[in-house]
CSV table of C-alpha atoms in Angstrom, one decimal:
chain,number,residue,atom,x,y,z
F,1,UNK,CA,-9.5,-18.8,-3.4
F,2,UNK,CA,-8.6,-15.1,-1.4
F,3,UNK,CA,-5.3,-13.2,-1.6
F,4,UNK,CA,-5.9,-10.5,1.4
F,5,UNK,CA,-8.1,-13.1,4.4
F,6,UNK,CA,-8.5,-12.0,8.0
F,7,UNK,CA,-10.5,-14.5,10.2
F,8,UNK,CA,-12.0,-12.9,13.2
F,9,UNK,CA,-8.7,-10.6,13.8
F,10,UNK,CA,-8.9,-9.0,16.8
F,11,UNK,CA,-6.3,-6.3,18.1
F,12,UNK,CA,-5.6,-4.2,21.6
F,13,UNK,CA,-3.3,-3.1,23.1
F,14,UNK,CA,-3.1,-1.8,26.6
F,15,UNK,CA,-4.3,-4.3,29.2
F,16,UNK,CA,-6.7,-4.4,32.0
F,17,UNK,CA,-8.9,-1.1,31.7
F,18,UNK,CA,-6.3,0.0,29.7
F,19,UNK,CA,-7.1,-1.7,27.3
F,20,UNK,CA,-8.0,-0.5,23.8
F,21,UNK,CA,-9.8,-3.1,21.4
F,22,UNK,CA,-8.7,-1.6,18.3
F,23,UNK,CA,-9.7,-4.6,15.6
F,24,UNK,CA,-13.3,-6.9,16.8
F,25,UNK,CA,-13.1,-10.1,15.1
F,26,UNK,CA,-13.0,-8.3,11.8
F,27,UNK,CA,-14.2,-10.7,8.9
F,28,UNK,CA,-12.4,-9.2,5.2
F,29,UNK,CA,-11.3,-10.8,2.2
F,30,UNK,CA,-9.8,-8.8,-0.6
F,31,UNK,CA,-9.1,-11.0,-4.0
F,32,UNK,CA,-6.5,-10.9,-6.7
F,33,UNK,CA,-7.0,-7.7,-8.7
F,34,UNK,CA,-9.4,-6.2,-6.1
F,35,UNK,CA,-9.8,-1.9,-5.7
F,36,UNK,CA,-10.6,-1.7,-2.3
F,37,UNK,CA,-11.3,1.4,-0.9
F,38,UNK,CA,-11.2,1.5,3.3
F,39,UNK,CA,-12.4,4.1,5.4
F,40,UNK,CA,-13.4,5.7,8.3
F,41,UNK,CA,-13.0,8.3,11.2
F,42,UNK,CA,-9.5,8.4,13.8
F,43,UNK,CA,-9.4,6.0,16.4
F,44,UNK,CA,-12.0,3.6,13.3
F,45,UNK,CA,-9.6,0.8,13.4
F,46,UNK,CA,-8.8,1.6,9.5
F,47,UNK,CA,-5.3,1.6,10.1
F,48,UNK,CA,-4.6,-1.2,12.6
F,49,UNK,CA,-6.3,-3.6,9.8
F,50,UNK,CA,-3.6,-2.1,7.0
F,51,UNK,CA,-0.5,-2.4,9.3
F,52,UNK,CA,-1.7,-6.2,10.2
F,53,UNK,CA,-2.3,-6.7,6.0
F,54,UNK,CA,0.9,-5.4,6.1
F,55,UNK,CA,3.1,-6.9,8.3
F,56,UNK,CA,3.8,-4.0,9.7
F,57,UNK,CA,1.7,-5.3,13.2
F,58,UNK,CA,0.0,-8.9,14.0
F,59,UNK,CA,-3.8,-10.0,15.3
F,60,UNK,CA,-3.9,-10.5,19.2
F,61,UNK,CA,-7.1,-13.4,18.3
F,62,UNK,CA,-8.0,-14.9,15.4
F,63,UNK,CA,-6.1,-15.1,11.8
F,64,UNK,CA,-4.0,-13.2,9.1
F,65,UNK,CA,-4.5,-15.1,6.2
F,66,UNK,CA,-2.0,-14.9,3.2
F,67,UNK,CA,-2.3,-17.3,0.5
F,68,UNK,CA,-3.7,-19.5,2.0
F,69,UNK,CA,-0.7,-19.0,4.8
F,70,UNK,CA,-1.0,-17.7,8.6
F,71,UNK,CA,0.8,-15.4,8.5
F,72,UNK,CA,0.5,-14.7,12.6
F,73,UNK,CA,2.6,-18.1,12.3
F,74,UNK,CA,5.4,-17.0,10.8
F,75,UNK,CA,8.6,-16.3,11.9
F,76,UNK,CA,9.8,-12.3,12.2
F,77,UNK,CA,12.5,-13.1,9.8
F,78,UNK,CA,9.6,-15.1,7.2
F,79,UNK,CA,6.9,-11.8,8.0
F,80,UNK,CA,9.7,-9.3,6.6
F,81,UNK,CA,10.2,-12.1,2.9
F,82,UNK,CA,6.0,-11.5,2.9
F,83,UNK,CA,6.9,-7.6,3.1
F,84,UNK,CA,9.6,-7.9,1.0
F,85,UNK,CA,8.7,-9.6,-2.2
F,86,UNK,CA,4.8,-9.6,-2.3
F,87,UNK,CA,3.8,-6.2,-1.3
F,88,UNK,CA,4.5,-2.5,-2.2
F,89,UNK,CA,3.5,0.5,0.0
F,90,UNK,CA,2.8,3.6,-0.3
F,91,UNK,CA,2.8,6.6,2.3
F,92,UNK,CA,1.8,9.9,2.9
F,93,UNK,CA,4.9,11.6,3.3
F,94,UNK,CA,6.5,10.3,0.3
F,95,UNK,CA,9.1,8.5,2.7
F,96,UNK,CA,12.2,9.2,-0.3
F,97,UNK,CA,15.6,9.8,1.0
F,98,UNK,CA,16.4,13.7,-0.2
F,99,UNK,CA,20.7,13.8,-1.6
F,100,UNK,CA,19.8,11.1,-3.2
F,101,UNK,CA,18.2,11.0,-7.3
F,102,UNK,CA,14.7,9.5,-8.4
F,103,UNK,CA,16.3,6.4,-10.1
F,104,UNK,CA,18.2,5.3,-6.2
F,105,UNK,CA,15.2,5.9,-4.2
F,106,UNK,CA,13.9,3.1,-7.0
F,107,UNK,CA,16.3,1.0,-6.9
F,108,UNK,CA,16.5,0.8,-3.5
F,109,UNK,CA,14.4,-1.7,-2.0
F,110,UNK,CA,15.8,-4.2,-4.4
F,111,UNK,CA,19.3,-4.2,-3.2
F,112,UNK,CA,17.2,-5.5,-0.3
F,113,UNK,CA,16.6,-8.6,-2.5
F,114,UNK,CA,20.2,-8.8,-4.0
F,115,UNK,CA,20.0,-7.8,-7.0
F,116,UNK,CA,23.2,-6.7,-9.3
F,117,UNK,CA,23.3,-3.2,-9.8
F,118,UNK,CA,22.7,-4.0,-13.5
F,119,UNK,CA,19.4,-5.4,-13.0
F,120,UNK,CA,18.3,-3.6,-10.1
F,121,UNK,CA,19.4,-0.2,-12.4
F,122,UNK,CA,17.5,-1.9,-15.2
F,123,UNK,CA,14.3,-2.3,-13.1
F,124,UNK,CA,14.4,0.8,-11.2
F,125,UNK,CA,14.0,3.0,-14.6
F,126,UNK,CA,11.3,0.4,-15.5
F,127,UNK,CA,9.6,1.4,-13.1
F,128,UNK,CA,10.3,5.5,-13.5
F,129,UNK,CA,9.3,4.5,-17.4
F,130,UNK,CA,5.5,3.3,-15.8
F,131,UNK,CA,4.8,5.8,-13.9
F,132,UNK,CA,5.6,8.4,-16.6
F,133,UNK,CA,9.1,9.8,-14.8
F,134,UNK,CA,11.3,8.9,-17.8
F,135,UNK,CA,14.2,10.7,-18.0
F,136,UNK,CA,13.3,12.4,-14.4
F,137,UNK,CA,16.0,8.8,-13.2
F,138,UNK,CA,18.4,11.9,-11.8
F,139,UNK,CA,16.5,13.8,-10.1
F,140,UNK,CA,16.5,14.8,-6.5
F,141,UNK,CA,13.8,15.2,-4.8
F,142,UNK,CA,14.0,19.0,-4.0
F,143,UNK,CA,13.7,19.4,-7.8
F,144,UNK,CA,9.9,17.2,-8.1
F,145,UNK,CA,6.6,18.2,-7.6
F,146,UNK,CA,4.9,16.4,-4.9
F,147,UNK,CA,3.3,14.7,-6.7
F,148,UNK,CA,6.2,13.8,-8.6
F,149,UNK,CA,7.6,12.9,-5.8
F,150,UNK,CA,4.8,10.2,-5.0
F,151,UNK,CA,5.2,9.2,-8.3
F,152,UNK,CA,8.5,7.6,-7.7
F,153,UNK,CA,7.6,6.5,-4.0
F,154,UNK,CA,5.1,4.5,-6.4
F,155,UNK,CA,7.9,3.1,-8.3
F,156,UNK,CA,9.2,2.5,-5.8
F,157,UNK,CA,7.2,0.0,-4.6
F,158,UNK,CA,6.8,-1.4,-8.0
F,159,UNK,CA,10.4,-2.2,-8.8
F,160,UNK,CA,9.7,-5.1,-6.2
F,161,UNK,CA,6.9,-5.9,-8.4
F,162,UNK,CA,4.4,-7.0,-5.7
F,163,UNK,CA,1.5,-8.2,-5.4
F,164,UNK,CA,-0.5,-6.0,-3.4
F,165,UNK,CA,0.2,-1.7,-3.2
F,166,UNK,CA,-0.5,-1.0,-0.1
F,167,UNK,CA,-0.9,3.3,-0.1
F,168,UNK,CA,-1.7,4.4,3.0
F,169,UNK,CA,-3.0,7.9,2.7
F,170,UNK,CA,-1.7,8.7,-1.1
F,171,UNK,CA,-2.9,11.7,-2.0
F,172,UNK,CA,-2.8,13.5,2.0
F,173,UNK,CA,-0.3,16.2,0.8
F,174,UNK,CA,-1.4,17.1,-2.6
F,175,UNK,CA,-3.4,19.1,-4.3
F,176,UNK,CA,-6.3,18.3,-6.2
F,177,UNK,CA,-5.3,18.1,-9.9
F,178,UNK,CA,-1.9,15.8,-8.1
F,179,UNK,CA,-4.2,13.6,-6.3
F,180,UNK,CA,-6.4,13.2,-9.3
F,181,UNK,CA,-3.3,12.5,-11.2
F,182,UNK,CA,-1.7,9.4,-8.7
F,183,UNK,CA,-4.8,8.1,-8.7
F,184,UNK,CA,-5.8,7.5,-12.2
F,185,UNK,CA,-1.6,6.2,-11.7
F,186,UNK,CA,-3.0,3.9,-9.7
F,187,UNK,CA,-6.3,2.5,-11.1
F,188,UNK,CA,-4.6,2.7,-14.7
F,189,UNK,CA,-1.6,0.4,-13.1
F,190,UNK,CA,-4.6,-2.2,-10.6
F,191,UNK,CA,-6.8,-2.9,-14.3
F,192,UNK,CA,-4.3,-3.1,-17.1
F,193,UNK,CA,-1.5,-4.3,-15.0
F,194,UNK,CA,-4.1,-6.2,-11.9
F,195,UNK,CA,-1.9,-5.3,-9.0
F,196,UNK,CA,-4.4,-5.9,-5.9
F,197,UNK,CA,-4.7,-1.8,-4.2
F,198,UNK,CA,-5.6,-1.7,-0.9
F,199,UNK,CA,-5.6,2.5,-0.2
F,200,UNK,CA,-6.5,4.3,3.4
F,201,UNK,CA,-7.9,7.7,3.1
F,202,UNK,CA,-10.1,10.3,4.8
F,203,UNK,CA,-11.3,11.3,1.9
F,204,UNK,CA,-14.0,10.6,0.1
F,205,UNK,CA,-14.0,12.2,-3.7
F,206,UNK,CA,-10.4,9.3,-3.3
F,207,UNK,CA,-12.2,6.5,-2.1
F,208,UNK,CA,-14.4,6.9,-5.2
F,209,UNK,CA,-11.9,5.4,-7.1
F,210,UNK,CA,-12.2,2.2,-5.5
F,211,UNK,CA,-13.9,-0.4,-7.1
F,212,UNK,CA,-14.9,-1.1,-3.3
F,213,UNK,CA,-15.8,0.3,-0.1
F,214,UNK,CA,-15.0,-1.5,3.5
F,215,UNK,CA,-15.4,1.1,5.6
F,216,UNK,CA,-14.3,0.7,9.7
F,217,UNK,CA,-15.8,2.5,13.0
F,218,UNK,CA,-14.8,2.0,16.2
F,219,UNK,CA,-12.8,-1.9,14.7
F,220,UNK,CA,-15.3,-2.8,13.3
F,221,UNK,CA,-16.8,-3.2,9.9
F,222,UNK,CA,-19.8,-0.8,9.1
F,223,UNK,CA,-20.3,-0.9,5.2
F,224,UNK,CA,-18.5,-3.3,2.7
F,225,UNK,CA,-20.0,-2.6,-0.8
F,226,UNK,CA,-19.2,-2.5,-4.8
F,227,UNK,CA,-19.0,0.7,-6.1
F,228,UNK,CA,-19.1,2.3,-9.7
F,229,UNK,CA,-15.5,3.0,-10.2
F,230,UNK,CA,-14.9,7.1,-11.3
F,231,UNK,CA,-13.7,6.5,-15.1
F,232,UNK,CA,-10.4,7.6,-16.9
């Protein structure tokens, strides 16, 4: 069974002459353990596809299935639970709280899961250690480099034990060396821990770290192929 599946998914905004079709009858399957890079120019539909996968948006037509469950039929609360328990998000802008420590930033989503404080802290420490930030738990974002801040953001995604990490331009605010380090980390999490990674990027050199490339143009997938993954 596919982990993520689009069956003829469409997404339109506006009505009549103002209607814009961001996705047009898209079929897409992502299996467990894949590392997929999604590319395409602005307005191609790649971000809309990512938002639907992340349960942040809903299709106008077609079906989106997660582990065989039609997501578009879920209630808002059920979609929120799916996000909380199965999906981890990593964004270009890090989205860290400036006045809280790295440990507290990673711990935050676990509060919504209702975990006791001791368990939250233990899982947050473990997640920071997994991304190479053991000993930096008390540092605030302003005390960390951009690459370290993105590692905190990845640790925050990992703390919830997700099936999928959705990374939206994860290296967009980083220099080439820090970008390389973050991509090696995502590769390691995919290869060694079996976490499925779906990443949107506009940079071919970043997409090259993935095992598969999907290219969108004008709401359609125009290319979908495996690629030789850059080695660690």
